[in-house]
Coordinates of C-alpha atoms and ligand atoms in Angstrom, one line a residue:
M1 CA -0.1 -29.1 -77.8
N2 CA 2.9 -29.1 -75.5
A3 CA 5.3 -30.5 -77.8
T4 CA 4.0 -28.2 -80.3
R5 CA 4.7 -25.2 -78.2
S6 CA 8.0 -26.4 -76.6
R7 CA 9.7 -26.8 -80.5
Q8 CA 8.5 -23.8 -81.3
S9 CA 10.2 -22.0 -78.7
S10 CA 13.8 -24.0 -78.0
G11 CA 14.1 -24.9 -81.5
P12 CA 16.9 -23.2 -83.4
A13 CA 14.4 -21.2 -85.7
A14 CA 11.8 -20.7 -83.2
P15 CA 9.7 -17.8 -84.9
R16 CA 9.2 -14.4 -83.5
L17 CA 6.6 -12.4 -82.4
P18 CA 6.0 -9.1 -84.7
L19 CA 7.1 -6.1 -82.7
W20 CA 3.6 -5.0 -82.8
A21 CA 2.1 -8.2 -81.2
A22 CA 4.7 -8.3 -78.5
A23 CA 4.0 -5.3 -77.1
A24 CA 0.2 -5.4 -77.5
V25 CA 0.5 -9.2 -75.5
G26 CA 2.2 -7.4 -72.5
L27 CA -0.3 -4.3 -72.5
L28 CA -3.0 -6.5 -73.0
A29 CA -1.9 -8.8 -70.2
V30 CA -1.3 -6.0 -67.9
A31 CA -4.5 -4.2 -68.3
A32 CA -6.6 -7.6 -67.6
A33 CA -4.1 -7.9 -64.8
L34 CA -4.8 -4.5 -63.1
A35 CA -8.9 -4.5 -64.0
S36 CA -9.3 -7.9 -62.5
G37 CA -7.4 -6.9 -59.5
H38 CA -9.4 -4.0 -59.2
L39 CA -12.9 -5.7 -59.4
V40 CA -11.6 -8.1 -56.4
A41 CA -10.5 -5.3 -54.2
A42 CA -13.7 -3.7 -55.0
L43 CA -15.2 -6.3 -53.1
I44 CA -12.6 -6.5 -50.2
D45 CA -11.7 -3.0 -50.0
P46 CA -11.4 -0.8 -52.6
F47 CA -8.0 0.6 -51.2
A48 CA -6.6 -3.2 -52.3
S49 CA -6.6 -2.1 -55.6
P50 CA -2.8 -3.3 -56.9
F51 CA -2.9 0.3 -59.0
L52 CA -4.0 2.3 -55.9
A53 CA -2.0 0.2 -53.1
V54 CA 1.1 0.7 -55.6
G55 CA -0.1 4.5 -55.7
N56 CA -0.2 5.2 -51.9
T57 CA 2.7 3.5 -51.2
A58 CA 4.7 5.8 -53.5
I59 CA 3.4 8.7 -52.0
D60 CA 4.4 7.4 -48.7
L61 CA 8.0 6.4 -49.7
T62 CA 8.2 10.2 -51.7
P63 CA 10.7 11.9 -49.8
H64 CA 9.3 15.2 -48.7
P65 CA 11.2 17.7 -51.1
V66 CA 9.9 15.5 -53.9
K67 CA 6.5 15.8 -52.6
D68 CA 7.2 19.1 -52.0
F69 CA 7.9 19.7 -55.4
A70 CA 4.8 17.7 -56.5
I71 CA 2.5 19.9 -54.6
R72 CA 3.9 23.3 -55.8
T73 CA 4.2 22.3 -59.2
F74 CA 1.0 20.2 -59.8
G75 CA -0.8 21.7 -57.1
E76 CA -4.1 19.9 -56.6
N77 CA -4.0 17.9 -59.7
D78 CA -0.3 16.1 -57.7
K79 CA -2.3 13.0 -57.6
I80 CA -3.5 12.9 -61.3
V81 CA 0.1 13.5 -62.4
L82 CA 1.2 10.7 -60.1
L83 CA -1.5 8.4 -61.6
A84 CA -0.7 9.2 -64.8
G85 CA 2.8 8.8 -64.4
M86 CA 2.1 5.3 -62.7
A87 CA 0.1 4.4 -66.1
F88 CA 2.4 5.3 -68.0
V89 CA 5.7 3.7 -66.0
I90 CA 3.3 0.3 -66.3
A91 CA 2.4 0.6 -69.5
A92 CA 6.1 0.9 -70.4
A93 CA 7.0 -1.7 -68.6
A94 CA 4.3 -3.9 -69.8
A95 CA 5.1 -3.2 -73.6
L96 CA 9.2 -4.2 -72.7
A97 CA 8.1 -7.1 -70.9
G98 CA 6.2 -8.1 -74.3
L99 CA 9.6 -7.0 -76.4
L100 CA 11.9 -9.1 -74.4
S101 CA 9.4 -11.9 -75.3
R102 CA 9.1 -12.6 -78.9
R103 CA 10.4 -15.7 -78.8
S104 CA 9.5 -17.1 -75.7
A105 CA 6.8 -16.3 -73.1
L106 CA 9.2 -16.8 -70.2
P107 CA 10.6 -13.2 -69.9
G108 CA 7.3 -11.7 -69.8
T109 CA 5.9 -14.3 -67.4
L110 CA 8.5 -13.7 -65.1
L111 CA 8.0 -9.5 -65.3
A112 CA 4.1 -10.1 -65.0
A113 CA 5.0 -12.3 -61.8
M114 CA 7.5 -9.8 -60.5
L115 CA 4.8 -6.5 -61.0
G116 CA 2.3 -9.3 -59.0
V117 CA 4.5 -9.7 -55.9
L118 CA 5.2 -5.7 -56.0
G119 CA 1.4 -5.2 -56.2
V120 CA 1.2 -8.1 -53.0
A121 CA 3.8 -6.1 -51.2
A122 CA 2.1 -3.1 -51.6
V123 CA -0.8 -4.1 -50.6
L124 CA 0.9 -6.1 -47.5
T125 CA 2.7 -2.5 -46.2
R126 CA -0.6 -0.3 -46.5
P127 CA -1.3 0.3 -42.4
T128 CA -5.1 0.3 -43.2
L129 CA -5.4 -2.9 -45.3
G130 CA -6.0 -6.4 -43.7
T131 CA -4.7 -9.7 -45.3
I132 CA -7.4 -10.9 -47.2
A133 CA -7.2 -7.8 -49.3
V134 CA -3.9 -9.6 -50.7
L135 CA -6.6 -11.3 -52.9
A136 CA -6.6 -8.2 -54.8
P137 CA -3.0 -8.6 -56.2
L138 CA -3.4 -12.2 -56.1
T139 CA -5.6 -11.9 -58.6
S140 CA -3.9 -9.5 -60.7
L141 CA -1.0 -12.1 -60.7
V142 CA -2.5 -15.1 -61.9
V143 CA -4.7 -13.2 -64.3
G144 CA -1.8 -11.4 -65.5
V145 CA 0.6 -14.5 -66.3
L146 CA -2.3 -16.7 -67.6
V147 CA -3.4 -13.8 -70.0
F148 CA 0.3 -13.4 -71.1
R149 CA 0.8 -17.2 -71.7
W150 CA -2.7 -17.1 -73.6
L151 CA -2.3 -14.3 -76.2
H152 CA 1.3 -15.2 -76.4
R153 CA 0.5 -18.3 -77.7
L154 CA -2.1 -16.9 -80.1
A155 CA -0.3 -13.9 -81.3
P156 CA 1.0 -14.3 -85.3
R157 CA 4.9 -15.3 -85.7
S158 CA 7.0 -14.5 -88.3
S159 CA 10.0 -17.1 -89.2
A160 CA 13.6 -15.5 -88.1
G161 CA 15.6 -14.4 -90.4
K162 CA 12.9 -14.7 -93.2
P163 CA 12.6 -11.7 -95.6
G164 CA 9.6 -10.0 -94.7
A165 CA 9.7 -11.4 -91.1
D166 CA 7.1 -9.0 -90.2
E167 CA 4.2 -11.0 -92.1
S168 CA 2.3 -12.0 -89.6
Q169 CA 1.7 -15.9 -90.0
L170 CA -0.4 -18.6 -88.1
V171 CA 0.7 -20.4 -85.2
D172 CA -2.7 -22.2 -84.0
D173 CA -2.3 -24.6 -81.5
T174 CA -5.8 -24.3 -80.3
V175 CA -6.3 -26.6 -83.4
D176 CA -3.7 -28.5 -82.5
S177 CA -5.7 -31.8 -81.4
V178 CA -7.5 -31.8 -84.5
G179 CA -4.7 -31.3 -87.1
Q180 CA -1.2 -32.2 -87.7
P181 CA 0.8 -30.2 -85.1
E182 CA 3.9 -29.8 -86.5
T183 CA 2.6 -28.9 -90.0
R184 CA -0.2 -26.1 -88.7
A185 CA 3.0 -24.7 -86.2
L186 CA 5.0 -23.9 -89.7
D187 CA 1.9 -23.5 -92.2
W188 CA 2.7 -20.1 -93.6
S189 CA 0.2 -20.9 -96.3
V190 CA -2.5 -18.7 -94.9
P191 CA -0.9 -15.4 -94.2
G192 CA -3.2 -12.9 -92.2
L193 CA -5.5 -15.5 -90.5
G194 CA -3.5 -15.9 -87.1
R195 CA -3.3 -11.6 -87.4
R196 CA -6.9 -11.4 -87.6
R197 CA -7.5 -14.0 -85.2
F198 CA -5.0 -12.4 -82.9
L199 CA -6.5 -9.1 -83.5
I200 CA -10.0 -10.3 -82.4
T201 CA -9.1 -11.9 -79.2
S202 CA -7.4 -8.7 -78.2
T203 CA -10.2 -6.8 -78.9
A204 CA -12.0 -8.8 -76.8
V205 CA -9.2 -8.6 -73.7
A206 CA -8.9 -4.9 -74.1
A207 CA -13.1 -4.9 -73.5
A208 CA -13.0 -7.1 -70.9
A209 CA -10.0 -5.6 -69.0
G210 CA -12.3 -2.2 -69.3
T211 CA -15.4 -3.7 -68.7
T212 CA -14.0 -5.6 -65.9
A213 CA -12.3 -2.1 -64.7
M214 CA -15.7 -0.4 -64.9
A215 CA -17.1 -2.8 -62.8
G216 CA -14.8 -2.5 -60.0
Q217 CA -15.1 1.1 -60.2
F218 CA -19.1 0.6 -60.1
V219 CA -18.8 -2.1 -57.3
G220 CA -16.2 -0.1 -55.3
G221 CA -18.6 3.1 -55.5
R222 CA -21.5 1.1 -54.1
V223 CA -20.9 2.7 -50.6
D224 CA -23.1 5.8 -51.8
V225 CA -21.3 8.4 -49.8
E226 CA -23.5 11.0 -52.1
A227 CA -27.0 9.8 -51.3
S228 CA -25.7 9.5 -47.3
R229 CA -24.5 13.2 -47.8
R230 CA -27.7 14.2 -49.3
A231 CA -29.7 13.2 -46.8
I232 CA -28.7 15.2 -44.1
R233 CA -29.9 18.3 -42.9
L234 CA -27.8 20.6 -40.9
V235 CA -29.0 23.4 -39.1
P236 CA -26.5 24.9 -36.3
D237 CA -28.0 25.7 -33.3
E238 CA -25.7 28.7 -32.9
P239 CA -25.1 30.4 -36.2
A240 CA -21.9 32.3 -37.2
P241 CA -23.2 35.8 -37.1
P242 CA -23.6 37.1 -40.5
I243 CA -20.3 38.2 -42.9
P244 CA -20.3 41.8 -42.6
A245 CA -20.2 44.2 -45.6
G246 CA -16.9 45.0 -46.7
A247 CA -15.3 41.8 -45.8
D248 CA -13.4 41.6 -48.8
F249 CA -11.8 43.4 -51.6
A250 CA -12.8 41.1 -54.6
E251 CA -13.5 43.5 -56.8
D252 CA -9.9 44.5 -56.4
G253 CA -8.5 41.3 -57.0
T254 CA -8.6 39.7 -53.3
P255 CA -10.4 36.4 -53.2
T256 CA -14.0 36.2 -51.9
F257 CA -14.0 36.3 -48.0
I258 CA -16.0 33.0 -47.8
T259 CA -14.5 30.4 -50.5
S260 CA -16.9 28.4 -51.9
N261 CA -16.5 24.4 -51.3
A262 CA -15.9 23.9 -54.8
D263 CA -13.2 26.4 -54.7
F264 CA -11.6 25.6 -51.3
Y265 CA -8.0 24.4 -51.3
R266 CA -7.5 20.6 -50.8
V267 CA -4.6 18.7 -49.6
D268 CA -4.2 15.0 -48.1
T269 CA -2.2 11.8 -48.9
A270 CA -5.4 9.9 -50.4
L271 CA -4.8 8.7 -53.7
S272 CA -8.6 7.8 -53.7
V273 CA -10.9 9.7 -51.4
P274 CA -12.5 7.4 -48.6
R275 CA -16.1 6.5 -48.2
T276 CA -17.8 6.2 -45.6
R277 CA -21.2 6.8 -44.9
A278 CA -22.2 9.0 -42.3
Q279 CA -24.7 5.4 -40.6
D280 CA -21.5 3.8 -40.3
W281 CA -19.1 6.0 -39.1
R282 CA -17.9 5.8 -35.3
L283 CA -15.4 7.8 -33.7
R284 CA -13.5 5.7 -30.6
V285 CA -11.9 8.4 -27.6
H286 CA -9.4 6.3 -25.9
G287 CA -6.1 6.5 -24.6
M288 CA -5.3 8.4 -21.5
V289 CA -9.1 9.2 -20.5
D290 CA -11.4 8.1 -17.7
R291 CA -14.4 6.9 -19.8
E292 CA -13.9 5.9 -23.2
L293 CA -16.2 6.6 -25.7
V294 CA -17.4 5.7 -29.3
L295 CA -19.8 8.4 -30.9
T296 CA -21.9 8.1 -33.9
Y297 CA -22.8 10.6 -36.3
D298 CA -26.3 10.8 -34.6
D299 CA -24.7 11.5 -31.3
L300 CA -22.7 14.2 -33.1
L301 CA -26.3 15.5 -34.3
N302 CA -27.5 15.6 -30.7
R303 CA -25.4 17.9 -29.3
P304 CA -25.5 21.4 -29.9
L305 CA -24.2 22.3 -33.5
V306 CA -22.4 25.4 -33.6
E307 CA -21.4 27.1 -36.8
K308 CA -17.8 29.3 -37.0
T309 CA -15.8 31.0 -39.6
I310 CA -12.6 29.9 -39.9
S311 CA -9.6 30.0 -42.3
L312 CA -7.8 26.9 -42.3
C313 CA -4.3 27.0 -44.5
C314 CA -1.7 24.3 -45.1
V315 CA 2.2 24.1 -43.7
S316 CA 3.4 23.3 -47.4
N317 CA 2.4 26.6 -48.5
E318 CA 5.0 28.7 -50.1
V319 CA 4.9 32.9 -49.0
G320 CA 2.5 33.8 -51.5
G321 CA 1.0 30.2 -52.3
P322 CA -2.3 29.5 -52.6
Y323 CA -3.2 27.1 -50.0
I324 CA -5.2 28.9 -47.4
S325 CA -9.3 29.0 -47.4
T326 CA -12.3 30.1 -45.6
T327 CA -15.2 28.7 -44.6
N328 CA -18.3 28.3 -42.2
F329 CA -17.7 25.2 -40.4
I330 CA -20.3 23.3 -38.5
G331 CA -19.9 20.9 -35.8
V332 CA -19.7 20.2 -32.2
S333 CA -17.3 21.4 -29.6
L334 CA -14.1 18.6 -29.3
R335 CA -13.5 20.4 -26.2
D336 CA -16.5 19.1 -24.4
I337 CA -16.4 16.1 -26.1
L338 CA -12.8 15.3 -24.3
A339 CA -13.9 16.9 -20.9
E340 CA -16.8 13.9 -21.2
A341 CA -14.0 11.7 -21.9
G342 CA -11.9 13.0 -18.9
V343 CA -8.5 13.9 -20.4
Q344 CA -5.8 12.6 -17.7
Q345 CA -3.1 14.2 -16.2
G346 CA 0.2 14.1 -18.2
S347 CA -1.1 13.8 -21.8
D348 CA -0.2 16.5 -23.8
Q349 CA -1.4 15.4 -27.6
L350 CA -3.9 13.8 -28.9
A351 CA -3.3 11.2 -32.0
T352 CA -6.1 11.2 -34.5
R353 CA -6.1 8.8 -37.5
S354 CA -8.1 9.2 -40.6
V355 CA -9.7 5.7 -42.2
D356 CA -6.9 5.6 -44.9
G357 CA -4.3 5.2 -42.0
W358 CA -3.2 9.1 -41.9
T359 CA -2.2 10.3 -38.7
C360 CA -1.9 13.7 -36.8
G361 CA -0.9 14.8 -33.6
T362 CA -2.4 17.9 -32.0
P363 CA -1.5 19.3 -28.3
V364 CA -4.1 19.4 -25.9
E365 CA -3.7 22.4 -24.9
D366 CA -5.0 23.9 -27.8
I367 CA -8.2 22.1 -27.7
M368 CA -8.7 22.2 -24.0
K369 CA -8.0 26.0 -23.4
P370 CA -11.4 27.9 -22.1
D371 CA -12.7 29.6 -25.5
S372 CA -11.5 26.8 -27.8
D373 CA -13.4 26.7 -31.1
A374 CA -11.8 23.3 -31.9
L375 CA -14.7 21.4 -33.7
L376 CA -15.4 17.5 -34.6
A377 CA -16.6 19.4 -38.1
I378 CA -19.2 17.8 -39.9
G379 CA -20.0 21.0 -42.6
M380 CA -19.2 23.2 -44.5
N381 CA -20.9 26.6 -46.1
G382 CA -24.3 24.7 -44.7
E383 CA -23.7 21.5 -46.3
P384 CA -22.4 18.4 -45.4
L385 CA -18.7 18.0 -45.9
P386 CA -17.8 17.4 -49.1
A387 CA -16.3 13.9 -49.4
E388 CA -12.6 15.5 -50.4
H389 CA -12.6 17.7 -47.1
G390 CA -13.6 14.7 -45.0
F391 CA -17.0 13.4 -45.3
P392 CA -18.2 12.4 -42.7
V393 CA -16.3 13.8 -40.1
R394 CA -13.1 16.1 -39.9
M395 CA -11.3 17.7 -37.2
V396 CA -10.8 21.4 -37.3
V397 CA -8.6 23.7 -34.7
P398 CA -8.4 27.6 -35.2
G399 CA -4.5 28.9 -35.4
L400 CA -2.9 25.5 -36.1
Y401 CA -1.7 24.3 -39.7
G402 CA -3.9 21.4 -41.4
F403 CA -1.3 18.9 -40.5
V404 CA -1.3 19.0 -36.9
S405 CA -5.1 19.7 -36.4
A406 CA -7.6 19.0 -39.4
T407 CA -7.5 15.5 -39.8
K408 CA -10.2 14.2 -42.6
W409 CA -12.3 11.1 -42.5
L410 CA -11.6 11.1 -39.0
V411 CA -12.3 7.5 -36.9
D412 CA -9.8 7.6 -33.8
A413 CA -8.8 9.7 -31.4
E414 CA -6.2 9.0 -28.9
L415 CA -5.3 10.7 -25.7
T416 CA -1.5 10.3 -25.6
T417 CA 1.7 12.4 -25.2
F418 CA 4.0 14.0 -27.5
A419 CA 7.2 11.9 -26.2
D420 CA 4.8 8.6 -27.1
F421 CA 3.7 9.1 -30.7
D422 CA 4.9 10.7 -33.5
A423 CA 2.3 11.3 -36.6
Y424 CA 3.0 11.1 -40.3
W425 CA 4.5 14.5 -41.0
V426 CA 6.4 14.3 -38.1
K427 CA 7.6 10.8 -39.1
R428 CA 8.7 12.9 -42.0
D429 CA 10.9 15.7 -40.8
W430 CA 8.1 17.9 -39.8
A431 CA 7.7 20.1 -37.1
R432 CA 5.2 18.3 -33.8
R433 CA 3.9 21.9 -33.1
A434 CA 2.8 23.9 -35.5
P435 CA 0.8 27.3 -35.0
I436 CA 0.0 29.3 -38.0
K437 CA 2.5 31.8 -39.0
T438 CA 1.6 35.4 -39.4
M439 CA 1.3 36.0 -43.3
S440 CA 0.5 38.6 -45.6
R441 CA 0.1 37.9 -50.1
V442 CA -0.1 40.0 -52.5
D443 CA -3.2 38.8 -55.3
R444 CA -2.9 42.0 -57.2
P445 CA -0.6 42.7 -59.2
K446 CA 0.3 39.5 -60.3
A447 CA 4.2 38.4 -60.6
F448 CA 5.5 40.2 -63.9
E449 CA 2.1 41.5 -65.0
Q450 CA 2.1 44.4 -67.2
V451 CA -0.1 47.5 -65.8
P452 CA -1.2 50.8 -66.5
A453 CA 1.3 53.5 -64.9
G454 CA -0.8 56.0 -62.9
R455 CA -3.3 55.1 -60.5
F456 CA -3.4 51.6 -59.4
V457 CA -5.1 49.6 -56.8
A458 CA -2.8 46.9 -55.4
A459 CA -4.7 44.2 -52.9
G460 CA -4.2 41.0 -51.3
V461 CA -4.8 39.1 -48.0
A462 CA -3.3 38.9 -45.0
W463 CA -3.8 36.2 -41.9
A464 CA -2.7 35.6 -38.1
Q465 CA -5.2 32.7 -37.1
H466 CA -6.3 33.4 -33.1
K467 CA -4.2 36.3 -33.1
G468 CA -5.7 38.7 -35.5
V469 CA -4.3 41.0 -38.3
D470 CA -3.6 44.8 -36.8
K471 CA -2.3 46.1 -39.9
V472 CA -0.8 45.5 -43.5
E473 CA 2.1 47.8 -45.3
V474 CA 3.3 47.5 -48.4
R475 CA 6.3 49.3 -50.0
V476 CA 7.4 50.0 -53.6
D477 CA 10.9 49.5 -54.6
G478 CA 12.4 49.3 -51.3
G479 CA 10.7 52.8 -50.3
P480 CA 8.9 53.8 -47.2
W481 CA 6.0 51.2 -46.0
Q482 CA 2.6 52.6 -46.3
A483 CA -0.6 51.5 -44.8
T484 CA -3.4 50.0 -45.9
K485 CA -6.7 49.5 -46.0
L486 CA -8.2 46.7 -44.1
S487 CA -11.4 44.8 -45.2
S488 CA -13.9 45.0 -42.3
E489 CA -12.6 42.0 -39.3
V490 CA -14.8 39.0 -39.5
N491 CA -13.1 37.3 -36.3
V492 CA -9.2 36.6 -35.6
D493 CA -9.4 32.9 -36.6
T494 CA -10.0 34.2 -40.2
W495 CA -8.0 36.1 -43.0
R496 CA -8.4 39.8 -43.7
M497 CA -8.1 41.5 -47.3
W498 CA -6.1 44.7 -47.8
R499 CA -6.0 47.0 -50.6
V500 CA -3.9 50.3 -51.3
E501 CA -4.0 53.2 -54.2
L502 CA -0.6 53.6 -55.9
D503 CA 0.8 55.9 -57.7
L504 CA 3.0 54.2 -60.3
S505 CA 5.9 55.7 -63.0
A506 CA 6.3 53.7 -66.0
G507 CA 8.6 51.0 -65.5
S508 CA 9.5 47.8 -63.5
H509 CA 8.5 48.0 -60.0
T510 CA 8.6 45.6 -56.8
L511 CA 6.3 45.7 -54.5
E512 CA 6.6 43.9 -51.0
V513 CA 4.0 43.2 -48.1
R514 CA 4.2 42.7 -44.6
A515 CA 1.3 42.0 -41.6
T516 CA 1.6 43.1 -37.9
D517 CA -0.4 41.3 -36.1
R518 CA -2.3 42.0 -32.1
T519 CA 0.6 40.4 -30.2
G520 CA 2.8 43.3 -32.2
Y521 CA 4.6 41.3 -34.0
T522 CA 5.7 42.6 -37.4
Q523 CA 6.5 39.8 -40.3
T524 CA 10.3 39.9 -41.1
A525 CA 12.3 39.9 -44.0
D526 CA 13.9 36.6 -43.0
R527 CA 12.7 33.8 -45.4
A528 CA 11.9 30.4 -44.2
E529 CA 11.0 27.2 -46.1
P530 CA 7.7 25.6 -45.4
I531 CA 9.3 22.4 -43.8
P532 CA 9.6 21.9 -41.0
D533 CA 6.5 24.6 -39.4
G534 CA 6.1 27.2 -41.8
A535 CA 7.2 29.6 -44.4
A536 CA 8.3 33.0 -43.4
G537 CA 9.6 36.3 -45.4
W538 CA 7.8 39.0 -47.4
H539 CA 5.6 38.4 -50.3
T540 CA 7.7 40.1 -53.1
I541 CA 6.1 40.9 -57.1
V542 CA 7.8 41.8 -59.6
F543 CA 5.8 43.9 -62.0
T544 CA 5.5 46.7 -64.6
A545 CA 4.0 49.9 -65.3
R546 CA 3.5 50.6 -68.9
P547 CA 3.0 54.6 -69.8
Ligands
MTE601 N1 -7.1 12.2 -43.6 C1 -6.3 13.2 -44.0 N2 -6.6 14.2 -43.0 C2 -5.7 15.7 -43.6 C3 -4.6 15.5 -44.2 C4 -4.0 13.8 -45.1 O1 -3.2 13.7 -45.8 N3 -5.2 13.0 -44.8 N4 -4.1 16.3 -44.5 C5 -4.0 17.3 -43.8 C6 -3.4 18.9 -44.6 S1 -1.8 18.7 -44.2 C7 -4.3 19.8 -44.6 S2 -3.5 21.3 -44.9 C8 -5.7 19.7 -44.4 C9 -6.2 20.1 -45.7 O2 -7.5 20.1 -45.8 P1 -8.7 20.6 -46.8 O3 -7.9 19.7 -47.8 O4 -9.9 20.3 -46.5 O5 -8.5 22.0 -47.8 O6 -6.0 18.7 -44.1 C10 -5.2 17.7 -43.3 N5 -5.9 16.7 -42.8
MO602 MO1 -1.2 20.9 -44.8

């Protein structure tokens, strides 16, 4: 058998795999490799799945302008785009590995092994994966190499230089022990048989890979987060005041005042949403404290539950961007918890960590001030947090951008100093401290929209969390600033809507908006990029009024 194979690959007229078969061998081997690694990962730690580990490493290594571009361009689909892109690159590499191996299985074997080593490296460098997690990419490596060599051996071959070289032929060394190897290997008398056999085997490998990957998904999902969520009833001891009538101008084109959980914007670095059941959740509060605390979900439920209406927004929002939403957060006072732990003199930063390793640094003073509404939040709009928004527990601190305040899937809180610890985005050149900037946005008209000339209602939203929106003004074509009507104020930590009636002549127009907050500050025209501490400038819309 071995003799036969070595003669095939080293002989001067070694037959070649047809292109389609070579590509298929590569693709199937890699599919089998990823699927088996995914299943093993599901048994150890779903994040060890080689595909996900490579993706997560790619996200962490991505320079921020690219990440910014991805968020801007693909929005909340950025992860799907990344996964699809990875799938495409991996498939192309797999097919290439096959094509390079039309004569000998060696190049493909080496490439498969290299992919495996890449997976091992990705898992080893994930901050939250234990060493045992390398079993997943190692499984991929071994399965990938074995399946590659096995299919390569079964694949039909054409003789090099023979006319009609794409006619597949039989090289069936699995029966070598029965027949005579030399003649079987060069037996061209049964065209089609090898091809059929290869197709059947390939289909079986594809089906097995699919089933294995699905089994991995199923087993990995065995932590039934949805069941855990459904079992929780949240009844705040101190409900938020009802939202007054006239809190939004949704009929004029603004968002609704409260964002539904399904529509709430989502920004995070997690390729797959972490799954921790409420009953398994623990939060350790430690560092510069008088006494360390370990809290369970029940501990939180046994505290006074408050409900606060808060607008959360993302620092990577461009001027006019969509990454702001408003909800009724339910949670417990973070100030009370830190007070119980006893924050020591000199600690100015609360470093928090999510179960997937993401970190965040929040000024202690923002949490500890007397009227603080900083929360360990467990609910949104009456429901337990949706998995994508941090179930079971996240942090919320009104007035600060999410990246310095809103840790989802929270598991660790350490009192420290800004001198001693840099969080995830700070290491990537974003600001250490990032209060939300006073901002306004035009929602109607949309950029380049065609609207009827004459009377037209423009509308939008403004926010200045923790300060309050005092007024919003617009101007058309660089004319005088004119006042707009504001919606009923809910509280200073939420957005406010504006609307204004314009009289438009036919033609092209520019509409600009600016907000003034309760400190008396008015937004200026000076543009700033989102990095390092939030975008600034007037949202400006160009549109057309048609007669
Ligand atoms: N674990 C974790 N928490 C996180 C992030 C993250 O990447 N990982 N992103 C933060 C950022 S940048 C923002 S703007 C908010 C967004 O919260 P949301 O997705 O619920 O709207 O979550 C914050 N919390
Ligand atoms: Mo953000």
